[in-house]
Short mmCIF file of C-alpha atoms in Angstrom, two decimals:
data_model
loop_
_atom_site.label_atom_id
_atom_site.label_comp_id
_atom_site.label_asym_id
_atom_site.label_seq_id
_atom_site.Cartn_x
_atom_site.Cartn_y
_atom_site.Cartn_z
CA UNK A 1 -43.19 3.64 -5.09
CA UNK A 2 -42.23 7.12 -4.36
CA UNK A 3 -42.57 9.26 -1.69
CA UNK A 4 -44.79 11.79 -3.89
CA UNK A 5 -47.34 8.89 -4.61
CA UNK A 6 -46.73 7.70 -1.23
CA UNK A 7 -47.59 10.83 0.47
CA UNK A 8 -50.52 11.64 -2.35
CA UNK A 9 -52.38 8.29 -1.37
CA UNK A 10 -51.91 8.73 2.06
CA UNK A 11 -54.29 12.17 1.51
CA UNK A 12 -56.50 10.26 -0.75
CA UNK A 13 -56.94 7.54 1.90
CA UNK A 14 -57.66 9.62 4.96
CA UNK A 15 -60.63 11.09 2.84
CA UNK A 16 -61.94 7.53 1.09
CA UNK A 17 -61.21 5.26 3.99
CA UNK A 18 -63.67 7.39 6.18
CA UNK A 19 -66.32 7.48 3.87
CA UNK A 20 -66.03 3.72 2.69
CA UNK A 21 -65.97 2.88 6.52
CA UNK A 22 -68.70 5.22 7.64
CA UNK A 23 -70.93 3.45 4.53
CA UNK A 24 -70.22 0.09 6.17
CA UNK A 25 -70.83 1.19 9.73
CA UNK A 26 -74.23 2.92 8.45
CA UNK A 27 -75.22 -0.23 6.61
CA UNK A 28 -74.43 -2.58 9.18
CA UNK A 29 -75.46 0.09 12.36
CA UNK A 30 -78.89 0.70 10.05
CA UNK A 31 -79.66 -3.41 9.61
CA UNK A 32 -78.73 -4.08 13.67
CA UNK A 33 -80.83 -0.74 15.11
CA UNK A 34 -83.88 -1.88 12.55
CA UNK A 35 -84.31 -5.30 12.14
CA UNK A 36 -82.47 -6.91 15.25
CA UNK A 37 -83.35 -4.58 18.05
CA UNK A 38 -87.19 -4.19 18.57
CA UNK A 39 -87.40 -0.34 19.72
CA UNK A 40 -89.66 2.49 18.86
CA UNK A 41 -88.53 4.10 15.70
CA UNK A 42 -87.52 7.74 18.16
CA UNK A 43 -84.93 5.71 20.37
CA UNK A 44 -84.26 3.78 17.86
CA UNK A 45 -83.20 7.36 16.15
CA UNK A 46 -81.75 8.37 18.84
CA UNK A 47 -79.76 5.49 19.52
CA UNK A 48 -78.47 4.91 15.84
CA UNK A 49 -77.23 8.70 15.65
CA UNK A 50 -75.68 8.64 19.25
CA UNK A 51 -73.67 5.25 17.64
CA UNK A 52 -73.27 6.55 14.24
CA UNK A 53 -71.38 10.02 15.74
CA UNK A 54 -69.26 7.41 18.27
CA UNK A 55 -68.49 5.54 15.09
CA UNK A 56 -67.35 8.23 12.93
CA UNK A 57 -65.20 9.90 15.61
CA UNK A 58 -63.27 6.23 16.19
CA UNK A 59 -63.19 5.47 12.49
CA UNK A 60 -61.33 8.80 12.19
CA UNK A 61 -59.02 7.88 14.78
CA UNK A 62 -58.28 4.64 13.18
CA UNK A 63 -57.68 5.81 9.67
CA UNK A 64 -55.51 8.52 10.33
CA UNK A 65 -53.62 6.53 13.09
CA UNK A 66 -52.99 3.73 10.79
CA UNK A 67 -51.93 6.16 7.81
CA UNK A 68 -49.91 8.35 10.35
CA UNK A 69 -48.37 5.08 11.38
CA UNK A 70 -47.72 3.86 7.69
CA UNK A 71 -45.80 7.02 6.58
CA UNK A 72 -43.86 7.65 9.55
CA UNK A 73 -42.57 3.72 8.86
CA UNK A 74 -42.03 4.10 5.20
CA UNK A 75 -40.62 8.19 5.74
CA UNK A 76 -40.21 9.15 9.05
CA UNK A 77 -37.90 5.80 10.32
CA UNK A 78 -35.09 6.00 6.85
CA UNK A 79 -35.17 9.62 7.52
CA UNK A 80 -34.27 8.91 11.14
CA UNK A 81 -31.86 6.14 10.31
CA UNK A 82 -30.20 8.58 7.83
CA UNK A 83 -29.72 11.05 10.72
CA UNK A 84 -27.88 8.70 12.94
CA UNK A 85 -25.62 7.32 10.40
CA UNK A 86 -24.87 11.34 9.03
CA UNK A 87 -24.08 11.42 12.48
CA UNK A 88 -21.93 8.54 12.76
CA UNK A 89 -20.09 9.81 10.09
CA UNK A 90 -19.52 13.02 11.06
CA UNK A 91 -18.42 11.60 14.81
CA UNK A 92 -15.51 9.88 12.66
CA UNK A 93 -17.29 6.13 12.67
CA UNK A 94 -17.04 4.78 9.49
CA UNK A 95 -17.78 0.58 10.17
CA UNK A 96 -21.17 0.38 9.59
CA UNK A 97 -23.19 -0.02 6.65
CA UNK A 98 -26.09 1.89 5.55
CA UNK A 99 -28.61 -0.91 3.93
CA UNK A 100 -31.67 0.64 1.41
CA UNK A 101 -34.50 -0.82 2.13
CA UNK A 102 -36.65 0.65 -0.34
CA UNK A 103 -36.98 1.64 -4.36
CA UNK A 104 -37.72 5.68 -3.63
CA UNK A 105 -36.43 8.76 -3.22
CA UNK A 106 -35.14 7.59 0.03
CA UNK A 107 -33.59 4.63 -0.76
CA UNK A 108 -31.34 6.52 -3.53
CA UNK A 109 -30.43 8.64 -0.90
CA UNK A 110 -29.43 5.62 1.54
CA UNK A 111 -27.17 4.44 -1.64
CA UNK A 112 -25.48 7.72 -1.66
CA UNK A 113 -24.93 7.81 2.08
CA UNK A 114 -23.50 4.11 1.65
CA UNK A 115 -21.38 5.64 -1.57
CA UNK A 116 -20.48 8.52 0.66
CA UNK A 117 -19.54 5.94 3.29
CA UNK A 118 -17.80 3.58 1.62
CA UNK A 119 -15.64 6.01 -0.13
CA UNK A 120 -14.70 8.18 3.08
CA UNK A 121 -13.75 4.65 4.48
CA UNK A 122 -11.35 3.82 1.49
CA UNK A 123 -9.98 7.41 1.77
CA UNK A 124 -9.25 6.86 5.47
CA UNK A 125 -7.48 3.35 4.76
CA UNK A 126 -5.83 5.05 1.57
CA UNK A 127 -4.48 7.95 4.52
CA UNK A 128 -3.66 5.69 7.18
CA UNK A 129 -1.57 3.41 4.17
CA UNK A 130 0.29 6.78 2.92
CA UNK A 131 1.46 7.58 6.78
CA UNK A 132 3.02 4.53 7.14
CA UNK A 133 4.45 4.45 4.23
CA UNK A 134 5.68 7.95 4.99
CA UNK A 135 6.98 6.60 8.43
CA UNK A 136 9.11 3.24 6.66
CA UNK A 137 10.24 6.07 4.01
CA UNK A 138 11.76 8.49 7.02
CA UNK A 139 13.28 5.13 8.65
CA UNK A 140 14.95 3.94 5.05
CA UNK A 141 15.85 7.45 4.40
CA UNK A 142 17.59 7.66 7.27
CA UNK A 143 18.86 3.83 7.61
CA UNK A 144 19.94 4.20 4.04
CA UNK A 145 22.07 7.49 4.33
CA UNK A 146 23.44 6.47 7.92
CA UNK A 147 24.94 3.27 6.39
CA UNK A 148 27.38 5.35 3.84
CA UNK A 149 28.10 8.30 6.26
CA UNK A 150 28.88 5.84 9.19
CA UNK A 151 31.56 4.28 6.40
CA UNK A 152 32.76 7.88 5.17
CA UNK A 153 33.20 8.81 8.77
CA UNK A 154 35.55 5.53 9.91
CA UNK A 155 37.59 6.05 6.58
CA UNK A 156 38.24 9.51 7.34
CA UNK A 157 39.03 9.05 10.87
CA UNK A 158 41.70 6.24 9.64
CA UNK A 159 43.13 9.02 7.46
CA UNK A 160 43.20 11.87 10.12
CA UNK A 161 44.40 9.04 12.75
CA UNK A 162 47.17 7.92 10.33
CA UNK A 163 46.45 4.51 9.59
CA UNK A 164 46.89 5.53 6.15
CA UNK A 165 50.45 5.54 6.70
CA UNK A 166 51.16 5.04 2.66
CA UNK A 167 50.48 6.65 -0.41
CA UNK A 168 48.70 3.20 -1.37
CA UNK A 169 46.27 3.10 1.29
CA UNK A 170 45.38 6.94 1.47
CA UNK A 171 44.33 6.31 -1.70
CA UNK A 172 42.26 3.23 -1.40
CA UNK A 173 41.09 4.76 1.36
CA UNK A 174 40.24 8.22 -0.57
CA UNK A 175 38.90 6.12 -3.30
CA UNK A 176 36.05 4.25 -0.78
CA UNK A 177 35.34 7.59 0.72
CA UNK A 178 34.27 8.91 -2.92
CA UNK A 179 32.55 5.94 -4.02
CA UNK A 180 30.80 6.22 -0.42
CA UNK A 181 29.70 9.62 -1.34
CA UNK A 182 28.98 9.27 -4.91
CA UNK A 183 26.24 6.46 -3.41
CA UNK A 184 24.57 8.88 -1.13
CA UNK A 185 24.51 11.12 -4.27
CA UNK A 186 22.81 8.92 -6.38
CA UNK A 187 20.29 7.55 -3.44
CA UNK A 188 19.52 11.70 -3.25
CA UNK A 189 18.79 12.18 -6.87
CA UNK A 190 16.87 9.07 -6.73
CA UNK A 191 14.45 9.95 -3.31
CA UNK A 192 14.50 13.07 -5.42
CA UNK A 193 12.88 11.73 -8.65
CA UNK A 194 10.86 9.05 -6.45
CA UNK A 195 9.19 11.97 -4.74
CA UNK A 196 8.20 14.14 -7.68
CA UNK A 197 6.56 11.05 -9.45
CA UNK A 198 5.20 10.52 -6.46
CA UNK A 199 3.02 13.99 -6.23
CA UNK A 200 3.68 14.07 -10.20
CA UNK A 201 5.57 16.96 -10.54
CA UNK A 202 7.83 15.18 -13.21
CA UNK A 203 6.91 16.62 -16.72
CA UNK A 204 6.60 14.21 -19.50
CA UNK A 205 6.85 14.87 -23.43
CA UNK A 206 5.21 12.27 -25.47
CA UNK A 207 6.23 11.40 -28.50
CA UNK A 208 6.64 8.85 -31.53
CA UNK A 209 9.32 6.72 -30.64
CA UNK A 210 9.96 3.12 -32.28
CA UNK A 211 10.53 0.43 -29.55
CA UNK A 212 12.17 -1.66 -31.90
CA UNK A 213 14.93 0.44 -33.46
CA UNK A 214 15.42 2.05 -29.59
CA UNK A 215 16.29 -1.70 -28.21
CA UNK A 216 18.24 -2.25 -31.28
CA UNK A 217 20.58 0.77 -30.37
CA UNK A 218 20.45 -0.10 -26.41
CA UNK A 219 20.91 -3.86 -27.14
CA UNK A 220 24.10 -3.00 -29.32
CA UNK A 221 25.55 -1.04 -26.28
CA UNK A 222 24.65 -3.75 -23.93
CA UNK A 223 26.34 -6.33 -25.87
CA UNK A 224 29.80 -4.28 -26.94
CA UNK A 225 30.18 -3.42 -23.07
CA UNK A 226 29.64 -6.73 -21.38
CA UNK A 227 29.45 -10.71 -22.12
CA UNK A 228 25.86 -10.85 -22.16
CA UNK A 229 24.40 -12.59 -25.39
CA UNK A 230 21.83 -10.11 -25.69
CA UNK A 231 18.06 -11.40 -28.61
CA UNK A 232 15.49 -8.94 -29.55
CA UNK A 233 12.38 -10.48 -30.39
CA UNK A 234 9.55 -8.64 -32.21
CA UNK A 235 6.59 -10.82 -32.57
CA UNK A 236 4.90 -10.08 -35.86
CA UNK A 237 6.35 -6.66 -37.48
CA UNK A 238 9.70 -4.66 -37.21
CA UNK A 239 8.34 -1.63 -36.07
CA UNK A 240 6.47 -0.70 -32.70
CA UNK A 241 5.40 2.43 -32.90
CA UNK A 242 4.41 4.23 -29.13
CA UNK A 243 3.65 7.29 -27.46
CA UNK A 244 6.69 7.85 -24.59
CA UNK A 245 8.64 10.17 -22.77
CA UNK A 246 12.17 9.29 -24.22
CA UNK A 247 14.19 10.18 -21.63
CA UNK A 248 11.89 8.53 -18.81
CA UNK A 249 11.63 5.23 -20.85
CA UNK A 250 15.31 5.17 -21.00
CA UNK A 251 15.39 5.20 -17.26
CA UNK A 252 12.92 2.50 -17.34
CA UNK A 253 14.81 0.11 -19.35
CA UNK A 254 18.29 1.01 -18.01
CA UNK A 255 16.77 0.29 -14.51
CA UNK A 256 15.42 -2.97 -15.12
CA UNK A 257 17.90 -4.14 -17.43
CA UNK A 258 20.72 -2.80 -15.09
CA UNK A 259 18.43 -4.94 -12.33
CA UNK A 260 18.79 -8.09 -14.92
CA UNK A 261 22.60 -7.82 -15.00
CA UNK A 262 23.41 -7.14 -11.66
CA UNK A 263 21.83 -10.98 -10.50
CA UNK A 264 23.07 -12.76 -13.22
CA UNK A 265 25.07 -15.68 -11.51
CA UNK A 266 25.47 -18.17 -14.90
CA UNK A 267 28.48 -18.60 -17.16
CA UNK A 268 26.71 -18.20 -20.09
CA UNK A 269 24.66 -15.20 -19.62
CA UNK A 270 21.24 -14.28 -21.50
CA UNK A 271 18.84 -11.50 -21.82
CA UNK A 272 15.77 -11.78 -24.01
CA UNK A 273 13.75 -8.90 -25.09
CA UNK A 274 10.31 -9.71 -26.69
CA UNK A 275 8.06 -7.23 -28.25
CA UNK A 276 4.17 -8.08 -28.55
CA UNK A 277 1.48 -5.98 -30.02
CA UNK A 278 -2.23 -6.65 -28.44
CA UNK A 279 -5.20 -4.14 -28.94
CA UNK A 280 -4.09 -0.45 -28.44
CA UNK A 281 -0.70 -1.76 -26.04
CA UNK A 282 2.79 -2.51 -27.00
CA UNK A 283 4.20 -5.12 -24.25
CA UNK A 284 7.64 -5.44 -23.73
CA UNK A 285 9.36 -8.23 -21.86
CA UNK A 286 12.55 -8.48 -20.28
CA UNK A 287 13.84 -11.67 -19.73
CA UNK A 288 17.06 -12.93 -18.29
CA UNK A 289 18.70 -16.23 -17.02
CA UNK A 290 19.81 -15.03 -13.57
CA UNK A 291 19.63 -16.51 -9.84
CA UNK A 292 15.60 -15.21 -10.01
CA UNK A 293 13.21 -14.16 -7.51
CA UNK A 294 11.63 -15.87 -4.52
CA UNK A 295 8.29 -16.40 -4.82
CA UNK A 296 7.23 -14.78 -1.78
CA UNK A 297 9.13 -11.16 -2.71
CA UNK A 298 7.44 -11.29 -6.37
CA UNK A 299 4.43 -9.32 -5.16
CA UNK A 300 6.40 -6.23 -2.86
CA UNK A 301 9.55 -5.95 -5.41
CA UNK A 302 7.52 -2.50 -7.09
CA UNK A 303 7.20 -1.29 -3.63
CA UNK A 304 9.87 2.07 -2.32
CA UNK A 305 13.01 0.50 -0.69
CA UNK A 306 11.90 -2.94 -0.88
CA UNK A 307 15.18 -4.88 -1.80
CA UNK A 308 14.96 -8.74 -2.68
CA UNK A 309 18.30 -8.76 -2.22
CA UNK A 310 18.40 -8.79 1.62
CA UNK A 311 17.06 -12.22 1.20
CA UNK A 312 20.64 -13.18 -1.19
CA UNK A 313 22.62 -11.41 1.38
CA UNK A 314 23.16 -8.32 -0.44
CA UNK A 315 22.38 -4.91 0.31
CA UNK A 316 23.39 -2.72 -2.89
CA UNK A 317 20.88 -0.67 -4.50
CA UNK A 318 18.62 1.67 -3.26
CA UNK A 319 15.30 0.08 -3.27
CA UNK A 320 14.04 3.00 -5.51
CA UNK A 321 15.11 1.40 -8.93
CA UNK A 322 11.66 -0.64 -9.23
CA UNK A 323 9.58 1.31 -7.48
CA UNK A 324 10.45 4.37 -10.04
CA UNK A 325 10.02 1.82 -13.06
CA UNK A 326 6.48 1.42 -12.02
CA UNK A 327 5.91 5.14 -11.73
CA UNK A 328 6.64 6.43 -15.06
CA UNK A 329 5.11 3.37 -16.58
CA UNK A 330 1.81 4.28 -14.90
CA UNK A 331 2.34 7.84 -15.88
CA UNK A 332 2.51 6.55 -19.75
CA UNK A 333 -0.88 4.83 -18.69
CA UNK A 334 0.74 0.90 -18.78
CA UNK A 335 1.18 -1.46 -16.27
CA UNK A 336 4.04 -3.15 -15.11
CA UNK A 337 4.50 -6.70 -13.57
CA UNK A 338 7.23 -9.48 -12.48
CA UNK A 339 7.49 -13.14 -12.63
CA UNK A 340 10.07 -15.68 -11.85
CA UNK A 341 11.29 -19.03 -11.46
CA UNK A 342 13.86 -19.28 -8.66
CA UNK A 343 17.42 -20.16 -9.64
CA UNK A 344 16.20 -20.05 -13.51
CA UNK A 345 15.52 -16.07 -14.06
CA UNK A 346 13.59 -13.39 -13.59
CA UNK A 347 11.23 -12.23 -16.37
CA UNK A 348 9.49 -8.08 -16.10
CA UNK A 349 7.06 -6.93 -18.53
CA UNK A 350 5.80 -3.23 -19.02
CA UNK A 351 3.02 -2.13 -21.45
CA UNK A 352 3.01 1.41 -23.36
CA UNK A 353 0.12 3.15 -25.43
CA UNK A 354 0.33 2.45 -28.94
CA UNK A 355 0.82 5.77 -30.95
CA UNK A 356 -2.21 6.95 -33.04
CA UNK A 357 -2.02 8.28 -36.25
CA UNK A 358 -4.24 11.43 -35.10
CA UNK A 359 -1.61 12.27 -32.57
CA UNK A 360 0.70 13.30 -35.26
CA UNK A 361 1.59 16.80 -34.31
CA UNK A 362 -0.48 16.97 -31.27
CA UNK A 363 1.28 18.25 -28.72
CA UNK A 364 0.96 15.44 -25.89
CA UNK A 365 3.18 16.87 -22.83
CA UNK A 366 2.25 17.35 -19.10
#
């Protein structure tokens, strides 16, 4: 019920209540006065008005007590409770739930202040997940770009110090310093990239591109410049039409498939790509037959400067490769995701938009 018919019977009951009680009390006051007590018809007068006036000021009393009573319970006590927890909130408490008890105007507003709730509580989680993730970032930053300057630094002190006494090892050593540096360049450009995806300042240009004649191109490359057998499989049709960034999807499958190669440990080596059309999404899976994934890194290897390959003993990489993978794919709108079988090969999937015929033209960039 709500509080506008609430409140309007609560007026209509302090005026009926009376008068249905005061009939009652005269019926009843008139049969006890007349017919029980035996008195002269003056007291008897007398008496029944002196009663009747009593009666009427307590049945007043009790009527408008009891509906005083009923809508400070059903109005007054929400309204109250409402105050505390807008106080709550506002004193930074958050872990607490606001219940509705009723189907009015009040309880809506008790779902809102549990919406309201709920949602500042997320927020605050979501905040207090972004600083420390903005804490391990400044720690990998730095970790990350002490490791190669700490190197630089002891090669150049063996040159300055002499130990490169020969034309031979000045140049190894001249050649470790630059490869040294040419890592902290590319861990810069890709912090750099990582953080503009991150607050999306990275503009994309859409357009019609064919996933299966762009892996046929990439595929040829892959297979003239190393001994990878390399399949494309398109499930269904020869032509996968979708709406990408071109230059953004190539970094997505360079990373991953640069990812694929790098922990490929058999003699015969093999990388699979499958393309599958479902409802309005192009999936594409990249398959290989490397040393795989451990099961318990599968869910974090998406995540900045996470690197699976601690647990192999190796420490090349960034950490960033993955991590920017699932950034642009979410910025085409798809979805990403990894599974393996350890010592067998890893297998990553990505989905894009399929292009639509109206978007011919349309110019799709942000």
């Amino acid at each position: 019920m709500s509080i506008r018919k609430r409140l309007l019977l609560s007026n209509l009951g302090m005026i009926v209540l009376p008068i249905i009680a005061l009939l009652i009390m005269e019926i009843l006051l008139g049969l006890l006065m007349f017919r029980v007590f035996h008195l002269d018809v003056e007291s008897r007068i007398e008496t029944f008005t002196q009663i009747r006036f009593i009666g009427i000021i307590l049945i007043l009393i009790l009527t408008n007590g009891l509906l005083t009573y009923y809508v400070a319970r059903t109005i007054i006590k929400p309204v109250r409770e409402l105050s505390d927890a807008a106080g709550r909130i506002a004193d930074g408490e958050l872990d607490f739930q606001v219940k509705p008890e009723r189907r009015d105007e009040l309880g809506e507003l008790a779902e809102s202040f549990e919406t309201m709730r709920r949602k500042l509580q997320e927020a605050e989680e979501l905040q207090y997940k972004y600083e420390e993730s903005r804490k391990e970032l400044i720690a990998s930053i730095s970790h990350d770009l002490k490791t190669p300057i700490t190197s630089i630094k002891g090669y150049v002190e063996g040159i300055v110090d002499g130990v490169a006494d020969t034309p031979e090892k000045l140049q190894r050593y001249a050649t470790i310093v630059y490869k040294k540096a040419d890592e902290m360049d590319h861990l810069i450009d890709e912090l750099f990239l990582y953080s503009k995806l991150d607050v999306q300042r990275v503009p994309f240009h859409f357009e019609k591109v064919d996933l299966y004649a762009y892996f046929e191109d990439y595929l040829e490359d892959v297979k003239l410049d190393t001994d990878v057998e390399v399949e494309l499989r398109p499930q269904g049709k020869r032509s996968f039409f979708v709406a990408a960034d071109r230059e953004q999807l190539n970094r997505v499958v360079t990373n991953l498939i640069k990812n694929s190669l790098k922990h490929m440990d058999k003699e015969d080596k093999l990388l699979k790509v499958t393309l599958k059309e479902y409802g309005g999404r192009i999936e594409v899976t990249i398959q290989d037959n490397g040393e795989g994934i451990p099961k318990a890194h599968l869910p974090h290897i998406f995540e900045q400067f996470y690197r699976a390959d601690a647990a192999r003993g190796k420490a090349d990489g960034s950490g960033l490769g993955l991590a920017i993978v699932k950034k642009i794919v979410e910025e085409h709108g798809g979805d990403v995701a990894a599974d393996s079988e350890e010592g067998k090969g890893a297998t990553i999937s990505f989905t894009l938009e399929k292009w639509k015929e109206e978007e011919d033209g349309a110019d799709l960039s942000h």
